[in-house]
Coordinates of C-alpha atoms and ligand atoms in Angstrom, one line a residue:
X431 CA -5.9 -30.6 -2.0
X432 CA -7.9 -29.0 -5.0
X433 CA -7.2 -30.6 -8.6
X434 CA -6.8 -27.8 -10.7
X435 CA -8.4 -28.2 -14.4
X436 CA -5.8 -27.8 -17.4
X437 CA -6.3 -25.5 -20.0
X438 CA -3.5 -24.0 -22.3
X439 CA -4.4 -21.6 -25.0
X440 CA -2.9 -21.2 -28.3
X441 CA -0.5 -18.5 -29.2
X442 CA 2.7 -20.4 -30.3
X443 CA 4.9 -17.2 -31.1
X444 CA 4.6 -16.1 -27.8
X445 CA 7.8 -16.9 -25.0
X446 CA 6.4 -19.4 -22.7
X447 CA 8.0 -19.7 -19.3
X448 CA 7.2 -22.5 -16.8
X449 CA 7.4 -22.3 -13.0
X450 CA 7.7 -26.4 -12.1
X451 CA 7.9 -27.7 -8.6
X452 CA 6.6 -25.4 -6.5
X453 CA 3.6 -24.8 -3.9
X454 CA 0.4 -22.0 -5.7
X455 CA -0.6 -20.0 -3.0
X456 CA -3.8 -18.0 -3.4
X457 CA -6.2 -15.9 -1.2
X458 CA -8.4 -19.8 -1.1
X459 CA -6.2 -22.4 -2.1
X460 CA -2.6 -24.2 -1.7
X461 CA -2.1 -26.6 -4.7
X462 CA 1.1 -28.4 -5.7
X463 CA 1.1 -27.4 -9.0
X464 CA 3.0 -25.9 -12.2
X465 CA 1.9 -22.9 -13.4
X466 CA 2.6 -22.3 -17.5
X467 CA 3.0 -18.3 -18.5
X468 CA 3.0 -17.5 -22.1
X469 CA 3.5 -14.2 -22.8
X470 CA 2.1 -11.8 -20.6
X471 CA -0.7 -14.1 -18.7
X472 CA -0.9 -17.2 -17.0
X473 CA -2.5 -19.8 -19.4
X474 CA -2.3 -23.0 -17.4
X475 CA -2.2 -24.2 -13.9
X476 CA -1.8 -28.0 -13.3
X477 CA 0.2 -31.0 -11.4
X478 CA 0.9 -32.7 -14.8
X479 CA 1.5 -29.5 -17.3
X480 CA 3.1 -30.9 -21.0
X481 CA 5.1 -27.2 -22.3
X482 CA 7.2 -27.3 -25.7
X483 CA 9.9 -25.1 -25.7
X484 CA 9.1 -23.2 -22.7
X485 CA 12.3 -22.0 -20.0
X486 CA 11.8 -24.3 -17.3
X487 CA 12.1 -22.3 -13.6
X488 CA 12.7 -24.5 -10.6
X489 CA 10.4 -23.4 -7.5
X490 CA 11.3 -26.7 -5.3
X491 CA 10.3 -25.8 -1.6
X492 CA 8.8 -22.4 -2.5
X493 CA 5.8 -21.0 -2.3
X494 CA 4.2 -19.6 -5.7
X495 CA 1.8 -16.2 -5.2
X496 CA 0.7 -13.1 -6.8
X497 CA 2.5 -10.5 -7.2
X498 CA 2.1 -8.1 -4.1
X499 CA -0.6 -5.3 -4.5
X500 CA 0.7 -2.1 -2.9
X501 CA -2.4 0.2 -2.3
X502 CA -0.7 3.1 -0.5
X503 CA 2.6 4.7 -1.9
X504 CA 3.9 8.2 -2.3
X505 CA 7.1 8.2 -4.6
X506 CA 8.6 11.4 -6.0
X507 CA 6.3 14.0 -3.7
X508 CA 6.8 17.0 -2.4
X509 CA 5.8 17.3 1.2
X510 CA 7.1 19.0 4.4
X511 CA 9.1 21.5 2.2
X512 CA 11.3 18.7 0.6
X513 CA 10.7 15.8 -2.0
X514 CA 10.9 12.4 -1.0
X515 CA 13.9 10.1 -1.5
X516 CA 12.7 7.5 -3.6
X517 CA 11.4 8.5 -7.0
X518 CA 9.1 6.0 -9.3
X519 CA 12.2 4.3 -10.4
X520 CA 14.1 3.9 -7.1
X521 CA 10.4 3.1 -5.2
X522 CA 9.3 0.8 -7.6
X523 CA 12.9 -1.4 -8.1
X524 CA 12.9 -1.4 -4.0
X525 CA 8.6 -2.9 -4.3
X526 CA 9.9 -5.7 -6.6
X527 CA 12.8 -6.7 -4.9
X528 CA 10.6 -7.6 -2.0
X529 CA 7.7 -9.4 -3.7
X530 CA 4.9 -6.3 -5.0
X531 CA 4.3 -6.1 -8.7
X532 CA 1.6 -2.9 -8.5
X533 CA 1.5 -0.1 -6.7
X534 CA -1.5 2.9 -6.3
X535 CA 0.2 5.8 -6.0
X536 CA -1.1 9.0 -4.6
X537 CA -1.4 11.9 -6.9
X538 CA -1.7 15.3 -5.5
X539 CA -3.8 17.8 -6.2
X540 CA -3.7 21.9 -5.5
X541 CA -6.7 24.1 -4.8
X542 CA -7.2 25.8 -8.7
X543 CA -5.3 23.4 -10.2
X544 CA -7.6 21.3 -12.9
X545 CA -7.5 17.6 -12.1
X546 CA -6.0 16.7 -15.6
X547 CA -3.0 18.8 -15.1
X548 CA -2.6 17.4 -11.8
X549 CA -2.9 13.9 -13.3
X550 CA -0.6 14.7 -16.2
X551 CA 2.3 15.8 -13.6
X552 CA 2.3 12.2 -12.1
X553 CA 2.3 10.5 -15.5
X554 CA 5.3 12.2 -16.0
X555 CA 6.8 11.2 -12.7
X556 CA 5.9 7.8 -13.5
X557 CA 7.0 7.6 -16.8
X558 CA 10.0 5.5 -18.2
X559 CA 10.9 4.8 -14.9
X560 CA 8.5 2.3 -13.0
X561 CA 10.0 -1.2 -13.5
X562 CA 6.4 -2.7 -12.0
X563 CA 2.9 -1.4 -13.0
X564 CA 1.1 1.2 -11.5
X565 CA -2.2 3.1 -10.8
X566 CA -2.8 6.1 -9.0
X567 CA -5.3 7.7 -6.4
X568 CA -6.7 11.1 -6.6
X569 CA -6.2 13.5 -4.3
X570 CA -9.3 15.7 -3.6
X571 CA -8.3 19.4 -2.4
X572 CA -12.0 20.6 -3.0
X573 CA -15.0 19.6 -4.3
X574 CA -16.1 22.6 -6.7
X575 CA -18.1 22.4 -9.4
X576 CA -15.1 22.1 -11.9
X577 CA -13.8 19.1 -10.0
X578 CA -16.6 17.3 -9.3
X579 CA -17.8 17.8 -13.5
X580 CA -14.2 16.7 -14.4
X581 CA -14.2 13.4 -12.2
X582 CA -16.3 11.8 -14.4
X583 CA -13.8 11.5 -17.0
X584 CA -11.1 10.5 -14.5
X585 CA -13.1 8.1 -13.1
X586 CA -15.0 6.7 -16.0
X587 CA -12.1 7.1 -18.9
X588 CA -9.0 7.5 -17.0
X589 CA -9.2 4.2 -14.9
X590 CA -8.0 6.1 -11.5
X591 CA -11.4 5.1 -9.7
X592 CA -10.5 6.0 -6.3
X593 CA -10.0 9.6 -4.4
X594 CA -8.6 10.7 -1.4
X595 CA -9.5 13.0 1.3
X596 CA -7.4 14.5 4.1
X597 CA -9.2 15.2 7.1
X598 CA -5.6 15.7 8.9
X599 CA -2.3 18.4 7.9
X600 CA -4.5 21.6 8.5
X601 CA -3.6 24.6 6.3
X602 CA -1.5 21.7 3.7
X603 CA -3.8 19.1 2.7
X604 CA -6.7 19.1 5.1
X605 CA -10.3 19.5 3.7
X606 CA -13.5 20.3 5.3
X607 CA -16.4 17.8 5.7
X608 CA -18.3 19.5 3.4
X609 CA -15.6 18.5 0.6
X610 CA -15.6 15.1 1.9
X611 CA -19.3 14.5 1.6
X612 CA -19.5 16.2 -1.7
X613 CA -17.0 13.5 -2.5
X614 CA -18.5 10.9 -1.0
X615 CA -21.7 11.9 -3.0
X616 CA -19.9 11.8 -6.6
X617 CA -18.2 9.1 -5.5
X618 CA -21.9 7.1 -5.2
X619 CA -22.7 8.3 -8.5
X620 CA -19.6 7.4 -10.4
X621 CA -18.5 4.2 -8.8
X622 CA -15.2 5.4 -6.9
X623 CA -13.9 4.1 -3.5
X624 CA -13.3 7.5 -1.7
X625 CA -10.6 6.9 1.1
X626 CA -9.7 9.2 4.2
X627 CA -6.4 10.1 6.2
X628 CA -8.6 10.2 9.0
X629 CA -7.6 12.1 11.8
X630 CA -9.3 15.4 13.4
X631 CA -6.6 17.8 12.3
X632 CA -8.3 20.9 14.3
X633 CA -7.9 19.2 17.5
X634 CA -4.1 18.3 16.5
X635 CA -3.5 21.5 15.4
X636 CA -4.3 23.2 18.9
X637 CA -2.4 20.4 20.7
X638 CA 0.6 21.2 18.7
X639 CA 0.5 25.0 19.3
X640 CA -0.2 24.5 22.8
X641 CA 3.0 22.0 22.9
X642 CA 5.3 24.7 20.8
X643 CA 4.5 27.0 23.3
X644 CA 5.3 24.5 26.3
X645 CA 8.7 23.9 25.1
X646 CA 8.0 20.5 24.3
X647 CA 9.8 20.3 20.7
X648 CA 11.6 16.7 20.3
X649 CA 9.8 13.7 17.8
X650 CA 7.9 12.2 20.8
X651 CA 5.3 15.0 20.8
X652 CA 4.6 14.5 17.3
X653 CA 2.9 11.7 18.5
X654 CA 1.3 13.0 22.0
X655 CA -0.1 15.5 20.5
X656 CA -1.7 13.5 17.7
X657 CA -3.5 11.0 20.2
X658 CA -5.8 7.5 19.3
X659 CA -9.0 9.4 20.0
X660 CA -8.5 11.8 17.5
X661 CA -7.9 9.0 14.7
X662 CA -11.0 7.6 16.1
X663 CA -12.9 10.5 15.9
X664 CA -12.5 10.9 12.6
X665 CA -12.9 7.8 11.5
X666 CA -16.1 7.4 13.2
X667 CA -17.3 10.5 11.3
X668 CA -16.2 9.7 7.9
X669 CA -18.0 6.2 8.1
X670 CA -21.0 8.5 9.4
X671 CA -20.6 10.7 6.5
X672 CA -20.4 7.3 3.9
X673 CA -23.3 6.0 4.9
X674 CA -25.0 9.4 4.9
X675 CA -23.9 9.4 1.5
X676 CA -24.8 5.8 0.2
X677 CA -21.1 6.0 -0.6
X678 CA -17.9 3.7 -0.1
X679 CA -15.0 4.3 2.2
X680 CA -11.7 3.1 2.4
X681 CA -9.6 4.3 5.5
X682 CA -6.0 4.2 5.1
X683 CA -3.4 3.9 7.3
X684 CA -5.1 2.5 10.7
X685 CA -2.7 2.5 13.8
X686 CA -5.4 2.2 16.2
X687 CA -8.3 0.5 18.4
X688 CA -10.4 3.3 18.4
X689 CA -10.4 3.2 14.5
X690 CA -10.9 -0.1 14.1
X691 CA -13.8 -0.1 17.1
X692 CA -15.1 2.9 14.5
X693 CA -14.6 0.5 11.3
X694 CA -16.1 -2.5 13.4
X695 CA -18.6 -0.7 14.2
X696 CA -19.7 0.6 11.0
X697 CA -19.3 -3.0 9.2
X698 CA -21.3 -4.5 11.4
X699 CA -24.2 -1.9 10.2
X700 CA -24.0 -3.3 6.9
X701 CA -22.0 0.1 5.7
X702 CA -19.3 0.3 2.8
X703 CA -16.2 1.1 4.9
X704 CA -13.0 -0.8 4.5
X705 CA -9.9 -0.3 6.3
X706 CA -5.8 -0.6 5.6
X707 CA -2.6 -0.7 8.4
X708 CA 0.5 -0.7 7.4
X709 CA 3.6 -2.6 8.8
X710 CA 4.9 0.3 11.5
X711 CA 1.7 -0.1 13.4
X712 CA 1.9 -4.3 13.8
X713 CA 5.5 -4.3 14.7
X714 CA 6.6 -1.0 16.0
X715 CA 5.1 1.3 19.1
X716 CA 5.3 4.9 20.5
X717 CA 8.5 4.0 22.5
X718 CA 10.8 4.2 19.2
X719 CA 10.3 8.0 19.3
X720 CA 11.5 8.2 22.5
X721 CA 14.7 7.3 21.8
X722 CA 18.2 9.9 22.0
X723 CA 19.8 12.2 19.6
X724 CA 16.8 12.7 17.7
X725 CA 16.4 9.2 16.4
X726 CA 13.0 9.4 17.2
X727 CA 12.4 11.2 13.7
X728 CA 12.9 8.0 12.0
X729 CA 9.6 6.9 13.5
X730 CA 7.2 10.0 12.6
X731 CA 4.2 8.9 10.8
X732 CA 0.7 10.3 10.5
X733 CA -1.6 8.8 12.5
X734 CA 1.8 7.9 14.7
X735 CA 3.0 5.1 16.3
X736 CA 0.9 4.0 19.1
X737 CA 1.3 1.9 22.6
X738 CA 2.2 -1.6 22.0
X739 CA -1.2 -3.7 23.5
X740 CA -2.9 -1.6 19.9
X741 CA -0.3 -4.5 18.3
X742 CA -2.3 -7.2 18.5
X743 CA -6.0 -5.5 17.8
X744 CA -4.5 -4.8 14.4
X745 CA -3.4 -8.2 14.0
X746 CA -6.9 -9.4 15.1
X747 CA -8.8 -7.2 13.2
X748 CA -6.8 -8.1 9.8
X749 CA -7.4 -11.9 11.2
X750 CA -11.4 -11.0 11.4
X751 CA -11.5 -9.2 8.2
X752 CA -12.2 -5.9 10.1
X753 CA -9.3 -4.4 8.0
X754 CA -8.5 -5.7 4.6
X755 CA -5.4 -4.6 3.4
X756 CA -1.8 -3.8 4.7
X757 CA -0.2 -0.9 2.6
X758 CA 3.0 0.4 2.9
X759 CA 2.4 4.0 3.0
X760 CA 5.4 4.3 1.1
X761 CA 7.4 8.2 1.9
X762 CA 10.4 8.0 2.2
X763 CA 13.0 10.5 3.5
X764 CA 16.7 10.7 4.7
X765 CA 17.4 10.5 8.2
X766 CA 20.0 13.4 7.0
X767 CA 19.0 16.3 5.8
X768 CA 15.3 15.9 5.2
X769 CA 14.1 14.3 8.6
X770 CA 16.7 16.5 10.5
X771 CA 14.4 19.4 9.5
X772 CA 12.9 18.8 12.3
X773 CA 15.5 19.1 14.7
X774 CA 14.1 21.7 17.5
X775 CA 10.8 21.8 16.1
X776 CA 8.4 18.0 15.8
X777 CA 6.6 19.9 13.5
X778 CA 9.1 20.4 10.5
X779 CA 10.1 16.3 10.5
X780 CA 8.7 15.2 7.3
X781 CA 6.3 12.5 7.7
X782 CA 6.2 9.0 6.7
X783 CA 9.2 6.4 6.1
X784 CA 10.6 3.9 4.0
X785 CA 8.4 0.8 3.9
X786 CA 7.7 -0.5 0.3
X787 CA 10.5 -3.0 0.2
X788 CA 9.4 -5.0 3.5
X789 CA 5.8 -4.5 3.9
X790 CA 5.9 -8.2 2.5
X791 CA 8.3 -10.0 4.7
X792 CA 6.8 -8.2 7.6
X793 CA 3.3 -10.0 7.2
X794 CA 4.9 -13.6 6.4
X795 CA 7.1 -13.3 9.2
X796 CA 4.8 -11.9 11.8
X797 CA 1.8 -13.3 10.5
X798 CA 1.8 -16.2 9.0
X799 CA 5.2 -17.7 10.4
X800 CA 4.4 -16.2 14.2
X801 CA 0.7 -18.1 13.6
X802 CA -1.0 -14.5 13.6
X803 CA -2.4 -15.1 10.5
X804 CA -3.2 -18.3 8.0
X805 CA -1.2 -18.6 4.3
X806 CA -4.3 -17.6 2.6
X807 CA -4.7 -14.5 4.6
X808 CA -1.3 -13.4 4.0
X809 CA -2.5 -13.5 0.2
X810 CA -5.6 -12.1 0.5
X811 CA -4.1 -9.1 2.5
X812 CA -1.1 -8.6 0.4
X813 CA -2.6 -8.8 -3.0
X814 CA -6.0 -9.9 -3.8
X815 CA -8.2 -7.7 -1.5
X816 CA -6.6 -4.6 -2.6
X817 CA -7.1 -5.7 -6.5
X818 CA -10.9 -6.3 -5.3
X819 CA -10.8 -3.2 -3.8
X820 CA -9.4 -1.0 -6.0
X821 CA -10.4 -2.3 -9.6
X822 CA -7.9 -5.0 -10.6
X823 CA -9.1 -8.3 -10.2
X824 CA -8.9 -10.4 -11.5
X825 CA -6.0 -9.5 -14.3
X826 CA -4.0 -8.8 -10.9
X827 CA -3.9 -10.3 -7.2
X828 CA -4.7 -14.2 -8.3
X829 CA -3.0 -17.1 -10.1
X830 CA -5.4 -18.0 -12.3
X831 CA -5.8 -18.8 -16.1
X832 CA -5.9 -15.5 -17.7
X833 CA -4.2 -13.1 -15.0
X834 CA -1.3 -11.3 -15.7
X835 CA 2.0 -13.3 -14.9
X836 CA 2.6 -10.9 -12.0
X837 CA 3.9 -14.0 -9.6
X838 CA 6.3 -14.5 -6.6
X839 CA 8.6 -17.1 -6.0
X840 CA 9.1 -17.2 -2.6
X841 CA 11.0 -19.3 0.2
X842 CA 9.4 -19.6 3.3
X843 CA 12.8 -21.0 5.3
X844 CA 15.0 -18.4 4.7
X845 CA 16.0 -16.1 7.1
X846 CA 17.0 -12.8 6.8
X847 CA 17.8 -9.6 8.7
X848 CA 16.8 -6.1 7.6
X849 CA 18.8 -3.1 7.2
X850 CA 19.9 -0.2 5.7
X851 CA 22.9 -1.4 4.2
X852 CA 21.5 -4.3 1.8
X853 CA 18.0 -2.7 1.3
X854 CA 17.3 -0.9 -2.1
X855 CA 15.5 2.0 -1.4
X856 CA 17.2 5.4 -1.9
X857 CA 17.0 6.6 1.5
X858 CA 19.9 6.2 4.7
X859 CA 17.7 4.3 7.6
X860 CA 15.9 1.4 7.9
X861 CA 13.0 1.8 10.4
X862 CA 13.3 -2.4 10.8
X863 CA 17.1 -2.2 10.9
X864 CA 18.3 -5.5 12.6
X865 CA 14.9 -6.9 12.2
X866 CA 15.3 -11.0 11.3
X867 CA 12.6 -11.9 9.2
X868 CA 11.6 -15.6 8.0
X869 CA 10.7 -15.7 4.7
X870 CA 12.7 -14.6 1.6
X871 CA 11.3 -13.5 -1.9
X872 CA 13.6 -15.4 -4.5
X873 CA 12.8 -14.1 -8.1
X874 CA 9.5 -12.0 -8.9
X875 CA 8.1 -12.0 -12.8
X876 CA 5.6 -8.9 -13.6
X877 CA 2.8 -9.4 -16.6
X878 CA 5.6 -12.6 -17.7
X879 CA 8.7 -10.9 -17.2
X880 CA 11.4 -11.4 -14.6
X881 CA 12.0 -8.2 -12.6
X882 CA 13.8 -10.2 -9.7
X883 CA 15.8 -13.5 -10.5
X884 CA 17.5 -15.2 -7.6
X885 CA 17.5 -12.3 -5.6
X886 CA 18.9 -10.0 -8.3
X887 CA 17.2 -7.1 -10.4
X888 CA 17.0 -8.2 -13.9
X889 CA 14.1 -5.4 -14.8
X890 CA 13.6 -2.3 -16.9
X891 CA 12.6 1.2 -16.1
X892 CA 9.6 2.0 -18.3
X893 CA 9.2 -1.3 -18.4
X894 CA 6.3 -1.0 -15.8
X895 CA 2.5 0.2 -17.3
X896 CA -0.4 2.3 -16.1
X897 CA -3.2 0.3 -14.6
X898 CA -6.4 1.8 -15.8
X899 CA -8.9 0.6 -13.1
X900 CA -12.5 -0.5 -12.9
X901 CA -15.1 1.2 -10.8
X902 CA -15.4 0.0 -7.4
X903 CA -17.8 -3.4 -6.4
X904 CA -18.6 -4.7 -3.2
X905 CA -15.4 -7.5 -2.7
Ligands
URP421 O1 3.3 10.0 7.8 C1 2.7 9.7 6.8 N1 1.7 8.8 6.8 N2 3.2 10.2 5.6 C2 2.7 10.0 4.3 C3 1.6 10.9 4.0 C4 0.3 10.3 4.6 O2 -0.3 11.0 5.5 O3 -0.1 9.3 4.1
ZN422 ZN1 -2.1 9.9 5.5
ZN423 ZN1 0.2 7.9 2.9

């Protein structure tokens, strides 16, 4: 076991808080050790800490660990024709109650539209009501002049240091390779990690016309017609197109082994291209859309849910360090009312679902506790990669001397069992419902402030900050 050096800075008028007893988890290290916060930041880690006047919190039998680092999130956004449930106060309450202290959010962008209006809109979504900080993304809609003059101040001033590119929802969101390379190009120049939805949305547009016009209308041919090889298509020729580019790529939301053969494949070429899943792909499959009375809409995401064997290639290729990060593609919308859109018609069910508040429990409990994954994986994939990643480390996704308190308390015994009725995001479904889970997230402090306290919400909205992000390095 590492011996951890003791250093404790000055700064008396600041509130000291002190997390005794318990077990520091990191992405390299397990060390029984204290961990003194004063203020906003961790000033000391050690087994034999001295603290005057600082509140004493008991972590006996837990497990001490940054702050989870959600990388993919989309609260208060329009999409589908309707707005999803959970705004940047309901979203964010829902992250901290199960163990994330950040979240990058996607901000959208419209064709015409500058990108500092579009920015300013989700500042003002954000604002006075995150109770956890938070970063966005930038959506690129098209890479014209305008845009690609105006990203250097985004990038460069603005801290949002990564974009991202739809290669999927033709005639809504999709753009063109040319946009994407363009991207990728400034991107090179400026130091941004460009990430892709990446699925041929030509190819899924025919197949859904040419499944309208069979009749076949129900949830399950939202995802027949949006098959693996067309995630792997596109994934293959966005890594092309990255490398082409001297650029960086981040691929979000893989639910598949063609993408991750793609992502493999391209690694092992020495090319920038990273890779995220998200909890619906390592513990859910195709079959859920299948079932009656149009509960299958609970289970639309894009890319979709895919056989079960694709499971345990996801698992392995987190294990391997193929992918790098497990987001929560966070959109969530009522089973009444906004998924029943769809009823008669796969196409009009809103995409995405409700995932923020157990994206955490999900790895513990089918990773680390199932032996899928070590402790220190579980870390790295929760938190610290994505603050590599995306600009943050290391003020967020450590315990170290000098990070931000942003810390978990965490018991790895308990059990607990998933639903709609105890969960606290804003929306009537669970997609886990009657899911038991080992691993419970006791109290959570962001930047030295308890948001979660034995399992209740003791934070603020507005209490949580903008990240301003650095430009991307090689992790
Ligand atoms: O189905 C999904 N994934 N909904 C959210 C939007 C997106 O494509 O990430
Ligand atoms: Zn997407
Ligand atoms: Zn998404």
């Amino acid at each position: 076991m590492r011996r951890w050096i003791i250093i404790i800075e000055a700064g008396e008028e600041l509130m000291k808080k002190w997390i005794r007893n318990g077990t520091v988890v990191t992405a390299s290290d397990t060390c029984q050790a204290d961990v003194l916060i004063e203020g906003e930041r961790i000033v000391a880690i050690g087994e034999t800490l001295e603290a005057d006047e600082a509140e004493v919190i008991d972590a006996s039998g837990c497990y001490v660990f940054p702050g989870g680092i959600d990388p993919h999130t989309h609260l208060d956004m329009p999409f589908g024709g309707t707005v999803t449930a959970d705004d940047f106060e309901s979203g964010t309450r829902a992250a901290a109650f199960g163990g994330t202290t950040s979240i990058i959010d996607f901000c959208l962008t419209r064709k015409g539209e500058s990108l500092r209006e579009a920015i300013a809109v989700w500042h003002e979504k954000a604002r006075g009501k995150a109770v956890i900080d938070y970063g966005f993304h930038l959506m690129i809609a098209e890479a014209n002049d305008q845009v690609l003059e105006e990203l250097e101040t985004v990038v460069k001033h603005e801290g949002i240091t990564s974009l991202k590119v739809f290669m999927a929802y033709k005639n809504v969101f999709q753009a063109d390779d040319e946009t994407l390379f363009k991207t990728l190009v400034r991107a090179r120049e400026l130091g941004a990690l460009v990430q892709v939805h990446a699925e041929n949305g030509d190819v899924i547009d025919y197949l859904t016309k040419q499944a309208l016009a069979n009749g076949q209308t129900d949830p399950i041919h939202h995802a027949l017609t949006r098959p693996p090889e067309a995630e792997g298509e596109a994934t293959g020729r966005a890594a092309a197109l990255a490398a082409l580019a001297g650029s960086q790529l981040y691929v979000v939301h893989v639910s598949c082994a063609e993408a991750v053969r793609r992502i493999a494949e391209a690694r092992e070429k020495g090319w920038n291209v990273y890779g995220e899943t998200c909890p619906q792909y390592l513990a859910l499959d195709i079959s859920a859309l299948a079932q009656p009375d149009f509960e299958g809409a609970k289970y639309v995401w894009s890319p979709p849910l895919r056989e079960k064997w694709h499971q345990e290639v996801l698992w392995n290729a987190l294990k391997s360090g193929i992918l790098q990060t497990v987001g929560s593609d966070q959109c969530s919308f009522n089973f009444k009312g906004q998924k029943e859109l769809g009823r008669g018609d796969f196409t009009k069910i809103p995409n995405g679902g409700p995932l923020i508040e157990d994206r955490i429990s999900v790895l513990y409990s089918d990773g680390v506790h199932a032996g899928r994954i070590s402790l220190h994986q579980f870390v790295d994939i929760v938190s610290t990669k994505a603050a590599k990643l995306f600009g943050m480390y290391p003020r967020k996704g450590t315990i170290a001397v000098g990070s931000d308190a942003d810390i978990v308390i965490f018991n790895p015994q308990a059990k607990r069992t998933i639903s709609a009725e105890t969960h606290h995001m804003r929306v009537d479904y669970n997609p886990f419902e009657g899911k038991e889970v080992v691993g419970e997230v006791v109290s959570v402090l962001s930047r030295g402030e308890f948001v979660i306290r034995d399992k209740e919400f003791v934070g603020q909205a507005g209490a949580g900050r903008f990240i301003k992000r650095a430009t991307f390095t090689r992790p």
